[in-house]
PDB file of C-alpha atoms and ligand atoms in Angstrom:
ATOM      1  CA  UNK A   1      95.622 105.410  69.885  1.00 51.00           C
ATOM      2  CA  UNK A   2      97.382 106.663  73.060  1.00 70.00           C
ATOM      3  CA  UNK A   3      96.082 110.016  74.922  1.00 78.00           C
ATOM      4  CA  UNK A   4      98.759 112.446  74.309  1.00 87.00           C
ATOM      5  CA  UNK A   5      99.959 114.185  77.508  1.00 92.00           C
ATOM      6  CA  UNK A   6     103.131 113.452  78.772  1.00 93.00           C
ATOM      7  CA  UNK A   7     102.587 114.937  82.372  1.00 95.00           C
ATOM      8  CA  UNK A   8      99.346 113.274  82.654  1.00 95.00           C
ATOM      9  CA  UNK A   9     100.643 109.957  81.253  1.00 95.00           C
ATOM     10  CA  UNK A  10     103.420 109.993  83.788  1.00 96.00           C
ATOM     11  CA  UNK A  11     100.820 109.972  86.713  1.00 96.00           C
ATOM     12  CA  UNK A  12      98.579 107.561  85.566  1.00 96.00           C
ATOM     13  CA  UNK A  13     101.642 105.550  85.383  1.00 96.00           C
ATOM     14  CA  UNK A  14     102.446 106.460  88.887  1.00 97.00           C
ATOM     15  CA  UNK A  15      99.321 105.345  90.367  1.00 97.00           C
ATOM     16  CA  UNK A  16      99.477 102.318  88.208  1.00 97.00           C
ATOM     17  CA  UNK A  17     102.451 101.200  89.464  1.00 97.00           C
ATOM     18  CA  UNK A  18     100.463 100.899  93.130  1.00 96.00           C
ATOM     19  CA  UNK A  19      99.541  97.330  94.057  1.00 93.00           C
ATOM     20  CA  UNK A  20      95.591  96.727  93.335  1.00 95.00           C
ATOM     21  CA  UNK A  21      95.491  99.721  90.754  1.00 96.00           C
ATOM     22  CA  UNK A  22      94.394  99.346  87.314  1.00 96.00           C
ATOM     23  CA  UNK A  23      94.260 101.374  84.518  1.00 95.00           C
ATOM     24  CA  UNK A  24      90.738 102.954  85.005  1.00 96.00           C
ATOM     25  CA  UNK A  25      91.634 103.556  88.307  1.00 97.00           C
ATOM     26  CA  UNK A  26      94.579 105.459  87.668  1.00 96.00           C
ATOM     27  CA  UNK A  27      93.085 107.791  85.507  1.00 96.00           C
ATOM     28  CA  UNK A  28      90.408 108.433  88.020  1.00 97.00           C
ATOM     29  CA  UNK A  29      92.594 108.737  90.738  1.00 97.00           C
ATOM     30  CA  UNK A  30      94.966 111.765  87.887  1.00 96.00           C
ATOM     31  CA  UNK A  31      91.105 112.858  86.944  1.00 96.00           C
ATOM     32  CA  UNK A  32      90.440 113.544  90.712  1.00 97.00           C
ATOM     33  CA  UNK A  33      94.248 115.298  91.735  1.00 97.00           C
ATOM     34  CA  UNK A  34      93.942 117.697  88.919  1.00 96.00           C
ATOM     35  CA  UNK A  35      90.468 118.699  90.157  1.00 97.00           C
ATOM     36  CA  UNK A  36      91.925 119.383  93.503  1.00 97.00           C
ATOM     37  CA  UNK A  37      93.142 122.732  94.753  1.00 97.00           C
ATOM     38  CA  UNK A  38      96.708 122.756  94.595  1.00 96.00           C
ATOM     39  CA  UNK A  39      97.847 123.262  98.149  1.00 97.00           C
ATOM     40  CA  UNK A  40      95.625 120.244  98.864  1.00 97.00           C
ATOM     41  CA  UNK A  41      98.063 118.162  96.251  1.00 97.00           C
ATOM     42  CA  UNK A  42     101.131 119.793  97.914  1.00 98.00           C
ATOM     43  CA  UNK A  43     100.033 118.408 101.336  1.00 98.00           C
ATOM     44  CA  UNK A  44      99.273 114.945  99.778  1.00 97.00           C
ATOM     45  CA  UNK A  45     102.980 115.015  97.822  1.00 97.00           C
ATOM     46  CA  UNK A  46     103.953 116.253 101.225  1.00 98.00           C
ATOM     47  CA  UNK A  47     102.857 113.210 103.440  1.00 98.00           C
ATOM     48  CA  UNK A  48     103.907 111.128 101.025  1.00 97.00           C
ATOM     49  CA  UNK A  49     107.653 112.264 100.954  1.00 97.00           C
ATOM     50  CA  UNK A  50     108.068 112.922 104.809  1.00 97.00           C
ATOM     51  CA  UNK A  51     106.418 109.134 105.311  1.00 97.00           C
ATOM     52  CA  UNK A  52     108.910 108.003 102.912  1.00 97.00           C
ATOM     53  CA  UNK A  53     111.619 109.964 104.452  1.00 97.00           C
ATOM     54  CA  UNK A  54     111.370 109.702 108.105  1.00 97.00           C
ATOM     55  CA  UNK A  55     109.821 105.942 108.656  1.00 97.00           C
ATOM     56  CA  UNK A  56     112.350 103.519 109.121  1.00 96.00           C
ATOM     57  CA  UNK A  57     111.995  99.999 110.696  1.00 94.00           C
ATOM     58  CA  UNK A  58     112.678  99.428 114.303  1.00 95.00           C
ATOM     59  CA  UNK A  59     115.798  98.364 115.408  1.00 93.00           C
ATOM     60  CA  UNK A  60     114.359  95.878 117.673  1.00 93.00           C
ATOM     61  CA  UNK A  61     110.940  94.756 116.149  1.00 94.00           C
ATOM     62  CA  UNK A  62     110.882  95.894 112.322  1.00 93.00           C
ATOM     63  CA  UNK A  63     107.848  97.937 113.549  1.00 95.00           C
ATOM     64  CA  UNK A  64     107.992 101.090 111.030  1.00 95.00           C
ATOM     65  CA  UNK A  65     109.026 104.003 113.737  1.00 96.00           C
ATOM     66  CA  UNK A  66     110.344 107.373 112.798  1.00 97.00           C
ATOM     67  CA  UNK A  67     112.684 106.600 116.478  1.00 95.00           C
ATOM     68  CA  UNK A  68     115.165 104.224 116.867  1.00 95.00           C
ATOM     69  CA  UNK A  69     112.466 102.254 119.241  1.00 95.00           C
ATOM     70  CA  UNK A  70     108.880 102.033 117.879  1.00 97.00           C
ATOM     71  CA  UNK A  71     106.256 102.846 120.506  1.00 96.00           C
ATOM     72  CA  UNK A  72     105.564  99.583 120.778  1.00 96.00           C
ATOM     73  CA  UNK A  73     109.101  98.338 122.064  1.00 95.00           C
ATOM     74  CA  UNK A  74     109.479 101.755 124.105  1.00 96.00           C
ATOM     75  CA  UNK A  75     106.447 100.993 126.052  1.00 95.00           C
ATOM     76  CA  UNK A  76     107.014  99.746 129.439  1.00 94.00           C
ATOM     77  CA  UNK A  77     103.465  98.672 130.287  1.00 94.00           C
ATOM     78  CA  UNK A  78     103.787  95.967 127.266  1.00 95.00           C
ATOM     79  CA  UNK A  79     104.839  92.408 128.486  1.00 94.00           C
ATOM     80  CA  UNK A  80     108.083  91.822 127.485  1.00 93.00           C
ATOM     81  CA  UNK A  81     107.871  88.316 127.962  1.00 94.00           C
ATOM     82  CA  UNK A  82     105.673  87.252 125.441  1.00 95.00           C
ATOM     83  CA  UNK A  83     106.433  87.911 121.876  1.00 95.00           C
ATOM     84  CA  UNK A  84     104.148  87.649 118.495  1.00 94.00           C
ATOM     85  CA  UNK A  85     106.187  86.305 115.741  1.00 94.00           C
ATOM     86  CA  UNK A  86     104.186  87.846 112.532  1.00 93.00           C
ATOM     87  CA  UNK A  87     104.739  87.882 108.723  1.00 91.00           C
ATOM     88  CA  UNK A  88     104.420  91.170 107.866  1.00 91.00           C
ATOM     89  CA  UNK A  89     103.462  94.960 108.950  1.00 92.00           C
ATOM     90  CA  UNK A  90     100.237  94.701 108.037  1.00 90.00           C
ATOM     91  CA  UNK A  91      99.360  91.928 110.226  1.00 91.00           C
ATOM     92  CA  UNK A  92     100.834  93.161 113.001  1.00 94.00           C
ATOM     93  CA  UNK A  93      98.172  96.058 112.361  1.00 92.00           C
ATOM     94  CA  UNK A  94      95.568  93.601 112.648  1.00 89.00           C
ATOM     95  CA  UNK A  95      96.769  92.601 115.891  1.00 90.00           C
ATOM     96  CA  UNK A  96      97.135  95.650 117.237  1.00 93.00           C
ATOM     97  CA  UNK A  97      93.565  96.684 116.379  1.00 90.00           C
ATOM     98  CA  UNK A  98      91.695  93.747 118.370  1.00 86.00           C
ATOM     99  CA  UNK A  99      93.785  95.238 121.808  1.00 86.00           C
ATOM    100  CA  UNK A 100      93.556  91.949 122.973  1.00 83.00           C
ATOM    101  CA  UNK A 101      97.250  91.472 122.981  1.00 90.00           C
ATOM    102  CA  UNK A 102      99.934  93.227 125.328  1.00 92.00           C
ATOM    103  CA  UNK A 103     103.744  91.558 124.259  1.00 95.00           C
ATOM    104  CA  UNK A 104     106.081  92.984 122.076  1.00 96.00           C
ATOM    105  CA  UNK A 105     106.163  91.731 118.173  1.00 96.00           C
ATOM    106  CA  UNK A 106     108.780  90.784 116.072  1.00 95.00           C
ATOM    107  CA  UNK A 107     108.389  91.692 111.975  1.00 95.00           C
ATOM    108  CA  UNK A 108     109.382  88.677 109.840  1.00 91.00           C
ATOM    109  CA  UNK A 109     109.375  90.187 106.869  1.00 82.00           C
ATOM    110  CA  UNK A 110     108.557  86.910 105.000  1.00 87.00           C
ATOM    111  CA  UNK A 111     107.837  83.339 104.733  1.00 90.00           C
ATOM    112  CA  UNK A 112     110.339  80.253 104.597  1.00 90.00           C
ATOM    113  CA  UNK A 113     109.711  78.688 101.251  1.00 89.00           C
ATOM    114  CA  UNK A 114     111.859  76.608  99.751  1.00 83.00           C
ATOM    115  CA  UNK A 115     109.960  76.566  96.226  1.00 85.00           C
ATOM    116  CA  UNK A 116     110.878  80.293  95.493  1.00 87.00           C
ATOM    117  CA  UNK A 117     114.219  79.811  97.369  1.00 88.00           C
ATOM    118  CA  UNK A 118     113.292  81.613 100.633  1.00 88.00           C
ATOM    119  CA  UNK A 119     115.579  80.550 103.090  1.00 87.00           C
ATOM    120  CA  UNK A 120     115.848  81.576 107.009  1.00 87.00           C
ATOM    121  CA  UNK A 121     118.675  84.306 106.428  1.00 86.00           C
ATOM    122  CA  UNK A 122     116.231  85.706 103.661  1.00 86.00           C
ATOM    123  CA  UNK A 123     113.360  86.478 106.497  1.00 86.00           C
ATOM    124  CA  UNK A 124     116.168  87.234 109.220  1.00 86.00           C
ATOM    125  CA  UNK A 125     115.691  83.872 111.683  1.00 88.00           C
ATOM    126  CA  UNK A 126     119.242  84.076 113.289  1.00 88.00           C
ATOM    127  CA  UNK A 127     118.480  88.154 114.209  1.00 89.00           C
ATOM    128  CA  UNK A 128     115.154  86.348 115.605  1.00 90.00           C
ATOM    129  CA  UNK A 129     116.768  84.003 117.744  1.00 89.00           C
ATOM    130  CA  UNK A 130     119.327  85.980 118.681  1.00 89.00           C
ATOM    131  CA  UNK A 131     116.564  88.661 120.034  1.00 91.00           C
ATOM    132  CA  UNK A 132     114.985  85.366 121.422  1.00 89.00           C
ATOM    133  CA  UNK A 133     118.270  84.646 123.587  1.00 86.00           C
ATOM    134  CA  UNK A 134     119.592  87.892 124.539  1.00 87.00           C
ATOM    135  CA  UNK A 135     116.207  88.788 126.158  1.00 86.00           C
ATOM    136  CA  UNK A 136     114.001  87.494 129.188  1.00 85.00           C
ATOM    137  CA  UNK A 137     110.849  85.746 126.760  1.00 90.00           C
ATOM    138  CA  UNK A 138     109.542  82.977 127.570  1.00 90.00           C
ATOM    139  CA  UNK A 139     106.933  82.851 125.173  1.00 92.00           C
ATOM    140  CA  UNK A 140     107.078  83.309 121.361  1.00 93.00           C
ATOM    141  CA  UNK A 141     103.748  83.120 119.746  1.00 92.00           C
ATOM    142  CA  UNK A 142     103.885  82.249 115.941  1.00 91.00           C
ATOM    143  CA  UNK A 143     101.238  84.665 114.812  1.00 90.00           C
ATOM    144  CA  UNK A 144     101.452  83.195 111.302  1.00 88.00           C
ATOM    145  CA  UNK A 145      98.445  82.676 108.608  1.00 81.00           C
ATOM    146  CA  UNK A 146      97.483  78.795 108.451  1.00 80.00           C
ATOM    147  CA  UNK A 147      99.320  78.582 105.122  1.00 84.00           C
ATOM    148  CA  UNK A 148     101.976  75.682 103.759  1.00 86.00           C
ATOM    149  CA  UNK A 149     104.690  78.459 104.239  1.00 88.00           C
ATOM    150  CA  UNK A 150     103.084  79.654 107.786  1.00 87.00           C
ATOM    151  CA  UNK A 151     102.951  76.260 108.862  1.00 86.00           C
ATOM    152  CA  UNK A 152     106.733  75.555 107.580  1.00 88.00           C
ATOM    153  CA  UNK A 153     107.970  78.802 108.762  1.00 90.00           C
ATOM    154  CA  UNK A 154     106.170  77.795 112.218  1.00 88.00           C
ATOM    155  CA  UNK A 155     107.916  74.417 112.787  1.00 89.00           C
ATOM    156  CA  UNK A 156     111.385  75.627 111.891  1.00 90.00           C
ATOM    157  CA  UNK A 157     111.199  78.160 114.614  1.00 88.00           C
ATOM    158  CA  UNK A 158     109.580  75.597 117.177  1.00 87.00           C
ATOM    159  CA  UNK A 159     112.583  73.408 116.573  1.00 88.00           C
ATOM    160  CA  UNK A 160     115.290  75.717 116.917  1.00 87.00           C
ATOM    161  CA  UNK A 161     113.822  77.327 119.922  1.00 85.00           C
ATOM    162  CA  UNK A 162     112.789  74.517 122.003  1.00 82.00           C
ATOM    163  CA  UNK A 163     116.148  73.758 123.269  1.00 83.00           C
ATOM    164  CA  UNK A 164     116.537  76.488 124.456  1.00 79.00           C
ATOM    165  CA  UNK A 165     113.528  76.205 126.824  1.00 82.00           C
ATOM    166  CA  UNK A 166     111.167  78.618 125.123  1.00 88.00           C
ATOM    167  CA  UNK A 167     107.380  77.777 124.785  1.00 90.00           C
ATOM    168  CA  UNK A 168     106.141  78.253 121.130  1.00 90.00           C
ATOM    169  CA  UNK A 169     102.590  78.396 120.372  1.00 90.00           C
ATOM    170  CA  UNK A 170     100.382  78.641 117.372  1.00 87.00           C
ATOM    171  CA  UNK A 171      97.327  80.529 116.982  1.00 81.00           C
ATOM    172  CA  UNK A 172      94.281  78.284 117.305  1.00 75.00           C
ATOM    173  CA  UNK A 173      92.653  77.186 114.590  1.00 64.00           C
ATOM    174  CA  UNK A 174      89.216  78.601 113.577  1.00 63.00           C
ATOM    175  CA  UNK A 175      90.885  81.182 111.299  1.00 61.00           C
ATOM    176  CA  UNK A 176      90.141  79.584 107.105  1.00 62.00           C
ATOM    177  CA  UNK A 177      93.520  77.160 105.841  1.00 59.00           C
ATOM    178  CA  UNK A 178      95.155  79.535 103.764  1.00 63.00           C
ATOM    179  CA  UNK A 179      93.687  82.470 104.938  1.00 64.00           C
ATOM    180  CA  UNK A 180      95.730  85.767 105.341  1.00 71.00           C
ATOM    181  CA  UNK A 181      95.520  87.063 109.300  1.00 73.00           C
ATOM    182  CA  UNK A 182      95.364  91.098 107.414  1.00 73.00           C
ATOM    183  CA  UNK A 183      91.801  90.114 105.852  1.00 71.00           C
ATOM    184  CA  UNK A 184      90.522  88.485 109.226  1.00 74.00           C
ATOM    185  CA  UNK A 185      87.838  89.977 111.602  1.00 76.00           C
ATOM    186  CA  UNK A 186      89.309  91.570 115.154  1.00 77.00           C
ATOM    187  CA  UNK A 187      87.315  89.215 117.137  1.00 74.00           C
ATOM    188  CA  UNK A 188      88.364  85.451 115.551  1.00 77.00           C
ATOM    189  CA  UNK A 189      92.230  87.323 115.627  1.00 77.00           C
ATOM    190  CA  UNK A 190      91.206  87.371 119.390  1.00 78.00           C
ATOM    191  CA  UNK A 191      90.062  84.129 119.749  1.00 74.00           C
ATOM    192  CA  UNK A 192      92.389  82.336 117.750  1.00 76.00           C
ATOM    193  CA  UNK A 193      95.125  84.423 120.013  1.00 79.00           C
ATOM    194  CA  UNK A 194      93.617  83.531 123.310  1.00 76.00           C
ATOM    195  CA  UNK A 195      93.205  80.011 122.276  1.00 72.00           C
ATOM    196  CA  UNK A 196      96.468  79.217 120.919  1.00 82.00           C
ATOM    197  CA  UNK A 197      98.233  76.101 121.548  1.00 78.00           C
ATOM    198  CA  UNK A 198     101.790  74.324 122.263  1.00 80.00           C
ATOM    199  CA  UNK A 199     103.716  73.634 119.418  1.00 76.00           C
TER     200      UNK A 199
HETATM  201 ZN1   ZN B   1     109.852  97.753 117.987  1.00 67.48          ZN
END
């Protein structure tokens, strides 16, 4: 037996298409809009459209900015010699959040692995290096989880970039094999930043 209300239906749907949102959630999460006063939905509809709408990536980073620049690559008081090399927005967060770290970032996007066919044009390695080379760094940090894809993605980079007279480091270790940098604590982000090593 299926509850019969099509409007209804279509939002639990909605919510269930979210990631980490199941079924009972859903319907708590429809339960709890329709309870709500209906400018207060608008609002939330609102946000959600003018996020959607105006966020892009940065030009220069893949930060999500609603400029060409994002804040971080517009700020002249960040060291534009040293760049983190992370996996994804969300870590990038977590960096940000420990404010023990003053370079500029650049947004992967992904992880080289050659099991599901990810290759470097796939997480955008030759826009990397290109960035890289056009610019005045002389350090790249790879800011990457300790993961067989992290560590893969890691080397590759190291390899192409030493050449060219760029020191590459690696986040110490201390942070869990396997772990996800999102999910760990601001201070071992710090430490395993400050203690990072030649690769
Ligand atoms: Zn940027």
């Amino acid at each position: 037996m299926s509850y019969k209300n099509e409007l209804l239906n279509n939002l639990v749907e909605r919510f269930k298409s979210l990631p980490g949102v199941g079924e009972k959630a859903a319907w708590k999460m429809a339960f709890h809009i329709l309870n709500l006063p209906k400018g207060v939905v608008a609002d939330f509809a609102e946000a959600i459209i003018q996020a959607s709408q105006k966020i892009k990536k940065c030009e220069v980073c893949g930060n999500f900015t609603e400029n060409n620049l994002c804040y971080i690559c517009a700020d002249n008081m960040r060291d534009k010699s040293v760049m983190c090399v992370v996996q994804n927005m969300k870590d990038l967060l977590a960096f940000e959040r420990t404010n023990g770290y003053c370079g500029v970032y650049h947004v992967l996007g992904g992880l080289l692995s050659p099991m599901d066919d990810i290759g470097p044009e796939d997480i955008g390695i030759s826009k990397l290096l290109k960035r890289i080379k056009d610019s005045e760094i002389s350090e790249v940090i790879m800011a990457i989880g300790p993961t067989v894809e992290g560590e893969a993605t890691a080397a590759y980079v190291s390899r192409l970039l030493k050449p060219a007279g760029v020191r590459v480091t690696r986040l110490a270790y201390g942070l869990p094999v396997g772990s996800s940098l999102e999910y760990t604590d601001d201070i071992t982000l710090h430490a395993a930043l400050e203690g990072r090593r030649d690769i």
